Amino acid sequence: MRTLSRATIYCLRALIYVASRNEKDKYVSIGQISEELHISFHFLTKTFQTLTQQGLLTSHRGPQGGIMLNKPVEEIFLIDIVLMLEGQNFFDKCLLGLPGCGEAEPCPVHNFWKDVKGALKKEFEETSLADLAAGIANKTMRI
Amino acid sequence: MRTLSRATIYCLRALIYVASRNEKDKYVSIGQISEELHISFHFLTKTFQTLTQQGLLTSHRGPQGGIMLNKPVEEIFLIDIVLMLEGQNFFDKCLLGLPGCGEAEPCPVHNFWKDVKGALKKEFEETSLADLAAGIANKTMRI
DNA sequence: TATATTTGAGATTCGAAAATCTCAATCGTC
DNA sequence: GACGATTGAGATTTTCGAATCTCAAATATA
C-alpha cells in the first residue's frame, strides 16, 4: 500500500529526525541529515524548499546554516506536511481515479472511499511531529 | 492520495461493470468491456489473466468467449481483488518505506500506521462487489 | 574582502509503471 | 476443415516520478 510519494517519505523521516534532536532556535544542516539518514541530499533540498516556501521551515545559507522548524513540534501535524508536499487535494481524489467523480456525480465507490479518507485524515490531523519523534528516544530504532 | 495501481483500478472498474450487468453463467467479452469503459484492451487482458490464474474468474477463448465471475457478486470482496492484483503483502508495508520495519523493530510511525491499515483492511473485507455495483443502477453514473 | 560552507534552482539522467504492439493458442460457426 | 473471433503471453515503447548533476546565491568566519 503505497500512500505517500518518496519525496514526502524522505521529508517526513528527516523532520522526525530534526524533531527528535529537539534543538530549538538552531539550524540543522541538510547535508548532515542527508548523511545520517542516507537520503539523497539533492532530493532533500528540493522538498525542504517547498516546506520553506510554505512557511513550515526557515532556512539559512552559509556556514552553520540549515533548516529550522518554525513552530514547536507539538504544533506541527502530519496533515500539514502531507498536504504541503502532496498537494492540498490529497484527500479529495477518487479511488478509481475518475476525473468527474464528486458529490454531484459520485462513482460507485465514492461514499465508501469518502469515509475511509475521512478517517485517515482525522488520524493525520491528530498526530503531531512530537508524537512521531517520541518513538525515537530508543536509539536502536531506525528511521 | 494514490492507493491502488492503474491495473487494479481498471480491473475494479471492469469488475463493477461486469457485476452490474448481472448475467450469470455467461461470458462477457473483454473487448466489449474495453470499449464501454474506454480502458486499454491489452491492459485489461493482462490483469484478467492474473485473476483467472488465481481462480477469481473463468476465461474462455474463441467466439462468444470472455470472462465470467466464479462466485456470486455478494461473495467477492474488495480485499480479494486488491490482494490478488497488488500482492498479498499490500497491507504489510511501512508508511515510511523502511525495509526493516516490523513488530520486532518498529519505525516511529509503525503502530500509528498499523491501526490505519487495519481499519482500511476491514473496510475492504466488508465491501463486496455487489455493494459497489449497487450504485450503478443509476444509469447516469460513470465508471 | 577572500574563502569555505551551505542552500536555491533548474537541467539532465535513470528506472519502473503504464501503455501499446505483435503474434500464438483456442474454439465456435459455417 | 477453413475462417473469424477471442483470449494468452511476451516484447517493445512511452511516460512520469525518482534520482542525480551542475552551477548560482548567500553568508559566517577568518
mmCIF file of C-alpha atoms (C1' of nucleotides) in Angstrom:
data_model
loop_
_atom_site.group_PDB
_atom_site.id
_atom_site.type_symbol
_atom_site.label_atom_id
_atom_site.label_comp_id
_atom_site.label_asym_id
_atom_site.label_seq_id
_atom_site.Cartn_x
_atom_site.Cartn_y
_atom_site.Cartn_z
ATOM 1 C CA MET A 1 0.000 0.000 0.000
ATOM 2 C CA ARG A 2 1.828 2.952 -1.364
ATOM 3 C CA THR A 3 0.311 6.066 0.154
ATOM 4 C CA LEU A 4 2.956 8.787 0.171
ATOM 5 C CA SER A 5 5.443 9.750 -2.517
ATOM 6 C CA ARG A 6 9.144 9.222 -1.949
ATOM 7 C CA ALA A 7 9.632 12.950 -1.509
ATOM 8 C CA THR A 8 7.121 13.064 1.312
ATOM 9 C CA ILE A 9 8.537 9.944 2.944
ATOM 10 C CA TYR A 10 12.069 11.334 2.902
ATOM 11 C CA CYS A 11 10.918 14.662 4.240
ATOM 12 C CA LEU A 12 8.923 13.000 6.984
ATOM 13 C CA ARG A 13 11.868 10.898 8.082
ATOM 14 C CA ALA A 14 14.045 13.991 8.050
ATOM 15 C CA LEU A 15 11.589 16.029 10.099
ATOM 16 C CA ILE A 16 11.189 13.238 12.634
ATOM 17 C CA TYR A 17 14.961 13.248 12.909
ATOM 18 C CA VAL A 18 15.065 17.022 13.362
ATOM 19 C CA ALA A 19 12.249 16.901 15.883
ATOM 20 C CA SER A 20 13.936 14.150 17.867
ATOM 21 C CA ARG A 21 17.087 16.262 18.255
ATOM 22 C CA ASN A 22 14.934 18.842 19.983
ATOM 23 C CA GLU A 23 17.318 21.733 19.392
ATOM 24 C CA LYS A 24 15.308 24.901 19.341
ATOM 25 C CA ASP A 25 16.440 28.017 17.518
ATOM 26 C CA LYS A 26 19.332 26.241 15.884
ATOM 27 C CA TYR A 27 19.761 25.386 12.236
ATOM 28 C CA VAL A 28 20.214 21.760 11.312
ATOM 29 C CA SER A 29 22.374 21.138 8.243
ATOM 30 C CA ILE A 30 20.648 19.419 5.334
ATOM 31 C CA GLY A 31 23.969 17.776 4.491
ATOM 32 C CA GLN A 32 24.109 16.266 7.947
ATOM 33 C CA ILE A 33 20.527 14.980 7.779
ATOM 34 C CA SER A 34 21.296 13.523 4.383
ATOM 35 C CA GLU A 35 24.320 11.645 5.736
ATOM 36 C CA GLU A 36 22.697 10.427 8.935
ATOM 37 C CA LEU A 37 19.571 9.113 7.227
ATOM 38 C CA HIS A 38 21.186 8.067 3.938
ATOM 39 C CA ILE A 39 18.787 10.175 1.936
ATOM 40 C CA SER A 40 19.785 11.891 -1.315
ATOM 41 C CA PHE A 41 20.988 15.389 -0.458
ATOM 42 C CA HIS A 42 19.517 16.971 -3.566
ATOM 43 C CA PHE A 43 16.207 15.285 -3.043
ATOM 44 C CA LEU A 44 16.041 16.680 0.465
ATOM 45 C CA THR A 45 16.907 20.238 -0.536
ATOM 46 C CA LYS A 46 14.082 20.197 -3.034
ATOM 47 C CA THR A 47 11.415 19.090 -0.577
ATOM 48 C CA PHE A 48 12.723 21.399 2.143
ATOM 49 C CA GLN A 49 12.487 24.284 -0.294
ATOM 50 C CA THR A 50 8.799 23.576 -0.683
ATOM 51 C CA LEU A 51 8.245 23.497 3.063
ATOM 52 C CA THR A 52 10.261 26.683 3.498
ATOM 53 C CA GLN A 53 8.212 28.468 0.848
ATOM 54 C CA GLN A 54 5.043 27.359 2.589
ATOM 55 C CA GLY A 55 6.234 28.666 5.912
ATOM 56 C CA LEU A 56 6.764 25.460 7.849
ATOM 57 C CA LEU A 57 10.538 25.863 7.938
ATOM 58 C CA THR A 58 13.080 28.644 7.977
ATOM 59 C CA SER A 59 16.256 28.042 6.021
ATOM 60 C CA HIS A 60 19.604 29.719 6.251
ATOM 61 C CA ARG A 61 22.508 29.641 3.794
ATOM 62 C CA GLY A 62 26.160 29.714 4.548
ATOM 63 C CA PRO A 63 28.229 28.088 7.294
ATOM 64 C CA GLN A 64 26.191 26.992 10.313
ATOM 65 C CA GLY A 65 23.183 27.218 8.013
ATOM 66 C CA GLY A 66 20.455 24.687 7.528
ATOM 67 C CA ILE A 67 16.776 24.421 8.311
ATOM 68 C CA MET A 68 14.770 25.102 11.434
ATOM 69 C CA LEU A 69 11.175 24.350 12.388
ATOM 70 C CA ASN A 70 9.026 27.475 12.647
ATOM 71 C CA LYS A 71 6.745 26.012 15.297
ATOM 72 C CA PRO A 72 7.091 23.745 18.330
ATOM 73 C CA VAL A 73 6.968 20.071 17.338
ATOM 74 C CA GLU A 74 3.745 19.686 19.314
ATOM 75 C CA GLU A 75 2.052 22.109 16.934
ATOM 76 C CA ILE A 76 3.168 20.560 13.663
ATOM 77 C CA PHE A 77 0.821 17.837 12.479
ATOM 78 C CA LEU A 78 1.267 15.080 9.960
ATOM 79 C CA ILE A 79 -1.550 16.535 7.894
ATOM 80 C CA ASP A 80 0.376 19.821 7.443
ATOM 81 C CA ILE A 81 3.411 18.113 5.991
ATOM 82 C CA VAL A 82 1.447 15.770 3.764
ATOM 83 C CA LEU A 83 -0.783 18.477 2.297
ATOM 84 C CA MET A 84 2.151 20.798 1.657
ATOM 85 C CA LEU A 85 4.101 18.133 -0.213
ATOM 86 C CA GLU A 86 1.388 16.057 -1.863
ATOM 87 C CA GLY A 87 -0.916 18.956 -2.608
ATOM 88 C CA GLN A 88 -3.986 20.344 -0.887
ATOM 89 C CA ASN A 89 -6.248 17.980 -2.818
ATOM 90 C CA PHE A 90 -4.544 14.881 -1.433
ATOM 91 C CA PHE A 91 -7.682 13.636 0.315
ATOM 92 C CA ASP A 92 -10.056 14.648 -2.447
ATOM 93 C CA LYS A 93 -9.077 12.077 -5.008
ATOM 94 C CA CYS A 94 -11.320 9.312 -6.266
ATOM 95 C CA LEU A 95 -10.246 5.744 -5.507
ATOM 96 C CA LEU A 96 -10.907 4.782 -9.112
ATOM 97 C CA GLY A 97 -9.158 7.879 -10.444
ATOM 98 C CA LEU A 98 -12.268 9.103 -12.220
ATOM 99 C CA PRO A 99 -11.960 12.816 -13.022
ATOM 100 C CA GLY A 100 -15.655 13.643 -12.815
ATOM 101 C CA CYS A 101 -16.258 11.860 -9.509
ATOM 102 C CA GLY A 102 -17.620 14.054 -6.718
ATOM 103 C CA GLU A 103 -20.685 14.722 -4.621
ATOM 104 C CA ALA A 104 -22.673 15.746 -7.664
ATOM 105 C CA GLU A 105 -21.777 12.682 -9.705
ATOM 106 C CA PRO A 106 -20.350 10.035 -7.365
ATOM 107 C CA CYS A 107 -18.672 6.893 -8.660
ATOM 108 C CA PRO A 108 -19.746 3.509 -7.256
ATOM 109 C CA VAL A 109 -17.134 3.625 -4.527
ATOM 110 C CA HIS A 110 -17.370 7.338 -3.787
ATOM 111 C CA ASN A 111 -19.150 7.225 -0.429
ATOM 112 C CA PHE A 112 -17.232 4.189 0.709
ATOM 113 C CA TRP A 113 -13.937 5.876 -0.078
ATOM 114 C CA LYS A 114 -15.021 9.203 1.386
ATOM 115 C CA ASP A 115 -15.462 7.545 4.761
ATOM 116 C CA VAL A 116 -12.093 5.836 4.584
ATOM 117 C CA LYS A 117 -10.350 9.054 3.609
ATOM 118 C CA GLY A 118 -12.124 10.933 6.371
ATOM 119 C CA ALA A 119 -10.873 8.503 8.996
ATOM 120 C CA LEU A 120 -7.333 8.650 7.658
ATOM 121 C CA LYS A 121 -7.374 12.432 7.507
ATOM 122 C CA LYS A 122 -8.536 12.568 11.121
ATOM 123 C CA GLU A 123 -5.583 10.415 12.166
ATOM 124 C CA PHE A 124 -3.193 12.659 10.281
ATOM 125 C CA GLU A 125 -4.732 15.718 11.901
ATOM 126 C CA GLU A 126 -4.314 14.321 15.378
ATOM 127 C CA THR A 127 -0.756 13.058 15.029
ATOM 128 C CA SER A 128 1.958 15.620 15.727
ATOM 129 C CA LEU A 129 5.632 15.553 14.900
ATOM 130 C CA ALA A 130 6.202 15.272 18.652
ATOM 131 C CA ASP A 131 4.142 12.075 18.732
ATOM 132 C CA LEU A 132 6.167 10.590 15.929
ATOM 133 C CA ALA A 133 9.511 11.686 17.310
ATOM 134 C CA ALA A 134 8.671 10.299 20.739
ATOM 135 C CA GLY A 135 9.281 6.794 19.483
ATOM 136 C CA ILE A 136 12.826 7.680 18.517
ATOM 137 C CA ALA A 137 14.038 8.105 22.092
ATOM 138 C CA ASN A 138 15.015 4.489 21.735
ATOM 139 C CA LYS A 139 18.337 4.774 19.928
ATOM 140 C CA THR A 140 18.147 1.354 18.306
ATOM 141 C CA MET A 141 15.154 2.488 16.326
ATOM 142 C CA ARG A 142 15.888 3.134 12.713
ATOM 143 C CA ILE A 143 14.433 5.912 10.675
ATOM 144 C CA MET B 1 -3.960 10.003 -2.281
ATOM 145 C CA ARG B 2 -2.887 7.347 -4.669
ATOM 146 C CA THR B 3 -3.714 3.972 -3.168
ATOM 147 C CA LEU B 4 -4.212 1.464 -5.961
ATOM 148 C CA SER B 5 -2.184 0.923 -9.132
ATOM 149 C CA ARG B 6 -3.736 1.669 -12.517
ATOM 150 C CA ALA B 7 -4.009 -2.048 -13.217
ATOM 151 C CA THR B 8 -6.085 -2.587 -10.082
ATOM 152 C CA ILE B 9 -8.224 0.467 -10.754
ATOM 153 C CA TYR B 10 -9.012 -0.625 -14.292
ATOM 154 C CA CYS B 11 -9.769 -4.135 -13.167
ATOM 155 C CA LEU B 12 -12.026 -2.880 -10.418
ATOM 156 C CA ARG B 13 -13.967 -0.667 -12.781
ATOM 157 C CA ALA B 14 -14.285 -3.588 -15.180
ATOM 158 C CA LEU B 15 -15.498 -5.976 -12.491
ATOM 159 C CA ILE B 16 -18.025 -3.455 -11.216
ATOM 160 C CA TYR B 17 -19.262 -3.191 -14.774
ATOM 161 C CA VAL B 18 -19.473 -6.974 -15.124
ATOM 162 C CA ALA B 19 -21.201 -7.304 -11.764
ATOM 163 C CA SER B 20 -23.721 -4.607 -12.621
ATOM 164 C CA ARG B 21 -24.764 -6.498 -15.752
ATOM 165 C CA ASN B 22 -25.738 -9.375 -13.510
ATOM 166 C CA GLU B 23 -25.577 -12.017 -16.223
ATOM 167 C CA LYS B 24 -24.793 -15.315 -14.589
ATOM 168 C CA ASP B 25 -23.119 -18.166 -16.439
ATOM 169 C CA LYS B 26 -22.422 -16.032 -19.465
ATOM 170 C CA TYR B 27 -19.069 -14.838 -20.716
ATOM 171 C CA VAL B 28 -18.526 -11.118 -21.053
ATOM 172 C CA SER B 29 -16.173 -10.079 -23.856
ATOM 173 C CA ILE B 30 -13.044 -8.242 -22.761
ATOM 174 C CA GLY B 31 -13.184 -6.272 -25.994
ATOM 175 C CA GLN B 32 -16.654 -5.061 -25.120
ATOM 176 C CA ILE B 33 -15.646 -4.053 -21.588
ATOM 177 C CA SER B 34 -12.662 -2.242 -23.040
ATOM 178 C CA GLU B 35 -14.858 -0.260 -25.429
ATOM 179 C CA GLU B 36 -17.601 0.553 -22.936
ATOM 180 C CA LEU B 37 -15.234 1.766 -20.234
ATOM 181 C CA HIS B 38 -12.548 3.213 -22.516
ATOM 182 C CA ILE B 39 -9.851 1.096 -20.926
ATOM 183 C CA SER B 40 -6.902 -0.271 -22.894
ATOM 184 C CA PHE B 41 -7.802 -3.716 -24.159
ATOM 185 C CA HIS B 42 -4.320 -5.148 -23.686
ATOM 186 C CA PHE B 43 -4.075 -3.766 -20.189
ATOM 187 C CA LEU B 44 -7.334 -5.453 -19.284
ATOM 188 C CA THR B 45 -6.385 -8.844 -20.702
ATOM 189 C CA LYS B 46 -3.256 -8.805 -18.594
ATOM 190 C CA THR B 47 -4.981 -8.105 -15.304
ATOM 191 C CA PHE B 48 -7.789 -10.527 -16.100
ATOM 192 C CA GLN B 49 -5.198 -13.204 -16.742
ATOM 193 C CA THR B 50 -3.907 -12.721 -13.218
ATOM 194 C CA LEU B 51 -7.375 -13.011 -11.740
ATOM 195 C CA THR B 52 -8.107 -16.067 -13.874
ATOM 196 C CA GLN B 53 -4.914 -17.766 -12.728
ATOM 197 C CA GLN B 54 -5.845 -17.030 -9.144
ATOM 198 C CA GLY B 55 -9.267 -18.542 -9.568
ATOM 199 C CA LEU B 56 -11.485 -15.494 -9.304
ATOM 200 C CA LEU B 57 -12.512 -15.612 -12.955
ATOM 201 C CA THR B 58 -13.014 -18.204 -15.650
ATOM 202 C CA SER B 59 -11.996 -17.211 -19.147
ATOM 203 C CA HIS B 60 -12.964 -18.649 -22.454
ATOM 204 C CA ARG B 61 -11.323 -18.167 -25.846
ATOM 205 C CA GLY B 62 -12.977 -18.074 -29.218
ATOM 206 C CA PRO B 63 -16.264 -16.563 -30.367
ATOM 207 C CA GLN B 64 -18.729 -15.830 -27.546
ATOM 208 C CA GLY B 65 -15.725 -16.038 -25.245
ATOM 209 C CA GLY B 66 -14.746 -13.689 -22.487
ATOM 210 C CA ILE B 67 -14.579 -13.765 -18.729
ATOM 211 C CA MET B 68 -17.027 -14.864 -16.071
ATOM 212 C CA LEU B 69 -17.053 -14.467 -12.299
ATOM 213 C CA ASN B 70 -16.550 -17.750 -10.475
ATOM 214 C CA LYS B 71 -18.616 -16.695 -7.465
ATOM 215 C CA PRO B 72 -21.782 -14.684 -6.828
ATOM 216 C CA VAL B 73 -21.024 -10.958 -6.601
ATOM 217 C CA GLU B 74 -22.135 -10.999 -2.974
ATOM 218 C CA GLU B 75 -19.243 -13.324 -2.163
ATOM 219 C CA ILE B 76 -16.466 -11.409 -3.912
ATOM 220 C CA PHE B 77 -14.910 -8.776 -1.691
ATOM 221 C CA LEU B 78 -12.787 -5.775 -2.484
ATOM 222 C CA ILE B 79 -9.983 -7.269 -0.422
ATOM 223 C CA ASP B 80 -9.805 -10.336 -2.700
ATOM 224 C CA ILE B 81 -9.320 -8.287 -5.833
ATOM 225 C CA VAL B 82 -6.820 -5.918 -4.272
ATOM 226 C CA LEU B 83 -4.645 -8.633 -2.748
ATOM 227 C CA MET B 84 -4.630 -10.659 -5.959
ATOM 228 C CA LEU B 85 -3.507 -7.703 -8.051
ATOM 229 C CA GLU B 86 -1.364 -5.687 -5.639
ATOM 230 C CA GLY B 87 0.147 -8.670 -3.874
ATOM 231 C CA GLN B 88 -0.616 -10.429 -0.618
ATOM 232 C CA ASN B 89 1.680 -8.062 1.302
ATOM 233 C CA PHE B 90 -0.325 -4.987 0.301
ATOM 234 C CA PHE B 91 -1.297 -4.154 3.878
ATOM 235 C CA ASP B 92 2.055 -5.071 5.383
ATOM 236 C CA LYS B 93 4.081 -2.179 4.060
ATOM 237 C CA CYS B 94 5.667 0.518 6.201
ATOM 238 C CA LEU B 95 4.388 4.073 5.699
ATOM 239 C CA LEU B 96 7.962 5.320 5.543
ATOM 240 C CA GLY B 97 9.025 2.502 3.237
ATOM 241 C CA LEU B 98 11.625 1.243 5.679
ATOM 242 C CA PRO B 99 12.602 -2.338 4.841
ATOM 243 C CA GLY B 100 13.424 -3.423 8.399
ATOM 244 C CA CYS B 101 10.249 -2.038 9.941
ATOM 245 C CA GLY B 102 8.084 -4.582 11.721
ATOM 246 C CA GLU B 103 6.870 -5.688 15.141
ATOM 247 C CA ALA B 104 10.409 -6.522 16.216
ATOM 248 C CA GLU B 105 11.894 -3.218 15.149
ATOM 249 C CA PRO B 106 9.085 -0.740 14.594
ATOM 250 C CA CYS B 107 9.653 2.619 12.932
ATOM 251 C CA PRO B 108 8.324 5.785 14.642
ATOM 252 C CA VAL B 109 5.030 5.582 12.773
ATOM 253 C CA HIS B 110 4.656 1.813 12.838
ATOM 254 C CA ASN B 111 1.878 1.475 15.392
ATOM 255 C CA PHE B 112 0.067 4.513 14.105
ATOM 256 C CA TRP B 113 0.116 3.141 10.594
ATOM 257 C CA LYS B 114 -0.780 -0.376 11.680
ATOM 258 C CA ASP B 115 -4.050 0.931 13.100
ATOM 259 C CA VAL B 116 -4.851 2.888 9.966
ATOM 260 C CA LYS B 117 -4.108 -0.092 7.737
ATOM 261 C CA GLY B 118 -6.184 -2.350 9.968
ATOM 262 C CA ALA B 119 -9.203 -0.079 9.624
ATOM 263 C CA LEU B 120 -8.812 0.167 5.867
ATOM 264 C CA LYS B 121 -8.395 -3.586 5.512
ATOM 265 C CA LYS B 122 -11.567 -4.143 7.495
ATOM 266 C CA GLU B 123 -13.472 -1.866 5.141
ATOM 267 C CA PHE B 124 -12.126 -3.746 2.142
ATOM 268 C CA GLU B 125 -13.081 -7.055 3.732
ATOM 269 C CA GLU B 126 -16.645 -5.941 4.338
ATOM 270 C CA THR B 127 -17.295 -4.384 0.944
ATOM 271 C CA SER B 128 -18.487 -6.776 -1.755
ATOM 272 C CA LEU B 129 -18.631 -6.356 -5.488
ATOM 273 C CA ALA B 130 -22.403 -6.367 -5.084
ATOM 274 C CA ASP B 131 -22.184 -3.349 -2.771
ATOM 275 C CA LEU B 132 -20.087 -1.476 -5.295
ATOM 276 C CA ALA B 133 -22.201 -2.448 -8.276
ATOM 277 C CA ALA B 134 -25.405 -1.431 -6.473
ATOM 278 C CA GLY B 135 -24.553 2.212 -7.063
ATOM 279 C CA ILE B 136 -24.519 1.676 -10.797
ATOM 280 C CA ALA B 137 -28.230 1.056 -11.049
ATOM 281 C CA ASN B 138 -28.353 4.780 -11.728
ATOM 282 C CA LYS B 139 -27.525 4.892 -15.418
ATOM 283 C CA THR B 140 -26.102 8.392 -15.348
ATOM 284 C CA MET B 141 -23.315 7.221 -13.086
ATOM 285 C CA ARG B 142 -19.986 6.943 -14.783
ATOM 286 C CA ILE B 143 -17.453 4.263 -14.171
ATOM 287 C "C1'" DT C 1 37.450 41.015 1.476
ATOM 288 C "C1'" DA C 2 38.622 36.201 0.364
ATOM 289 C "C1'" DT C 3 37.197 31.690 1.216
ATOM 290 C "C1'" DA C 4 34.744 27.806 2.641
ATOM 291 C "C1'" DT C 5 30.235 26.270 3.535
ATOM 292 C "C1'" DT C 6 25.624 25.764 2.731
ATOM 293 C "C1'" DT C 7 21.021 26.287 0.492
ATOM 294 C "C1'" DG C 8 18.421 27.575 -4.150
ATOM 295 C "C1'" DA C 9 17.116 26.370 -8.637
ATOM 296 C "C1'" DG C 10 16.959 24.196 -12.746
ATOM 297 C "C1'" DA C 11 18.757 20.712 -16.204
ATOM 298 C "C1'" DT C 12 19.634 16.061 -17.007
ATOM 299 C "C1'" DT C 13 19.579 11.095 -16.418
ATOM 300 C "C1'" DC C 14 17.526 6.790 -14.666
ATOM 301 C "C1'" DG C 15 14.076 3.346 -13.820
ATOM 302 C "C1'" DA C 16 9.690 1.372 -13.018
ATOM 303 C "C1'" DA C 17 4.980 1.531 -14.092
ATOM 304 C "C1'" DA C 18 1.890 2.214 -17.832
ATOM 305 C "C1'" DA C 19 0.548 1.657 -22.426
ATOM 306 C "C1'" DT C 20 0.951 -0.325 -26.846
ATOM 307 C "C1'" DC C 21 2.066 -3.781 -30.169
ATOM 308 C "C1'" DT C 22 2.679 -8.429 -32.152
ATOM 309 C "C1'" DC C 23 1.903 -12.993 -32.645
ATOM 310 C "C1'" DA C 24 0.371 -17.575 -30.733
ATOM 311 C "C1'" DA C 25 -3.417 -20.501 -28.959
ATOM 312 C "C1'" DT C 26 -8.138 -21.727 -28.672
ATOM 313 C "C1'" DC C 27 -12.669 -22.518 -30.216
ATOM 314 C "C1'" DG C 28 -17.426 -21.600 -32.373
ATOM 315 C "C1'" DT C 29 -19.503 -21.361 -36.832
ATOM 316 C "C1'" DC C 30 -20.036 -22.189 -41.415
ATOM 317 C "C1'" DG D 1 -11.526 -28.448 -42.161
ATOM 318 C "C1'" DA D 2 -11.160 -23.269 -43.056
ATOM 319 C "C1'" DC D 3 -12.042 -18.948 -41.130
ATOM 320 C "C1'" DG D 4 -13.010 -15.412 -37.959
ATOM 321 C "C1'" DA D 5 -13.371 -14.102 -33.178
ATOM 322 C "C1'" DT D 6 -11.382 -14.015 -28.895
ATOM 323 C "C1'" DT D 7 -8.085 -14.664 -25.029
ATOM 324 C "C1'" DG D 8 -2.886 -15.770 -23.746
ATOM 325 C "C1'" DA D 9 1.691 -14.276 -23.433
ATOM 326 C "C1'" DG D 10 5.511 -11.707 -24.016
ATOM 327 C "C1'" DA D 11 8.196 -7.869 -26.346
ATOM 328 C "C1'" DT D 12 8.548 -3.092 -27.067
ATOM 329 C "C1'" DT D 13 7.730 1.748 -26.450
ATOM 330 C "C1'" DT D 14 6.151 5.639 -23.726
ATOM 331 C "C1'" DT D 15 5.571 8.306 -19.726
ATOM 332 C "C1'" DC D 16 6.374 10.116 -15.347
ATOM 333 C "C1'" DG D 17 8.174 10.106 -10.845
ATOM 334 C "C1'" DA D 18 12.681 9.497 -8.769
ATOM 335 C "C1'" DA D 19 17.444 10.438 -8.527
ATOM 336 C "C1'" DT D 20 21.497 12.827 -9.887
ATOM 337 C "C1'" DC D 21 24.235 16.597 -11.511
ATOM 338 C "C1'" DT D 22 25.732 21.392 -12.164
ATOM 339 C "C1'" DC D 23 26.080 25.898 -11.140
ATOM 340 C "C1'" DA D 24 24.327 30.205 -8.792
ATOM 341 C "C1'" DA D 25 23.350 32.762 -4.475
ATOM 342 C "C1'" DA D 26 24.021 33.731 0.202
ATOM 343 C "C1'" DT D 27 26.706 34.237 4.431
ATOM 344 C "C1'" DA D 28 29.697 33.127 8.575
ATOM 345 C "C1'" DT D 29 34.327 33.400 9.624
ATOM 346 C "C1'" DA D 30 38.945 34.478 9.499
#
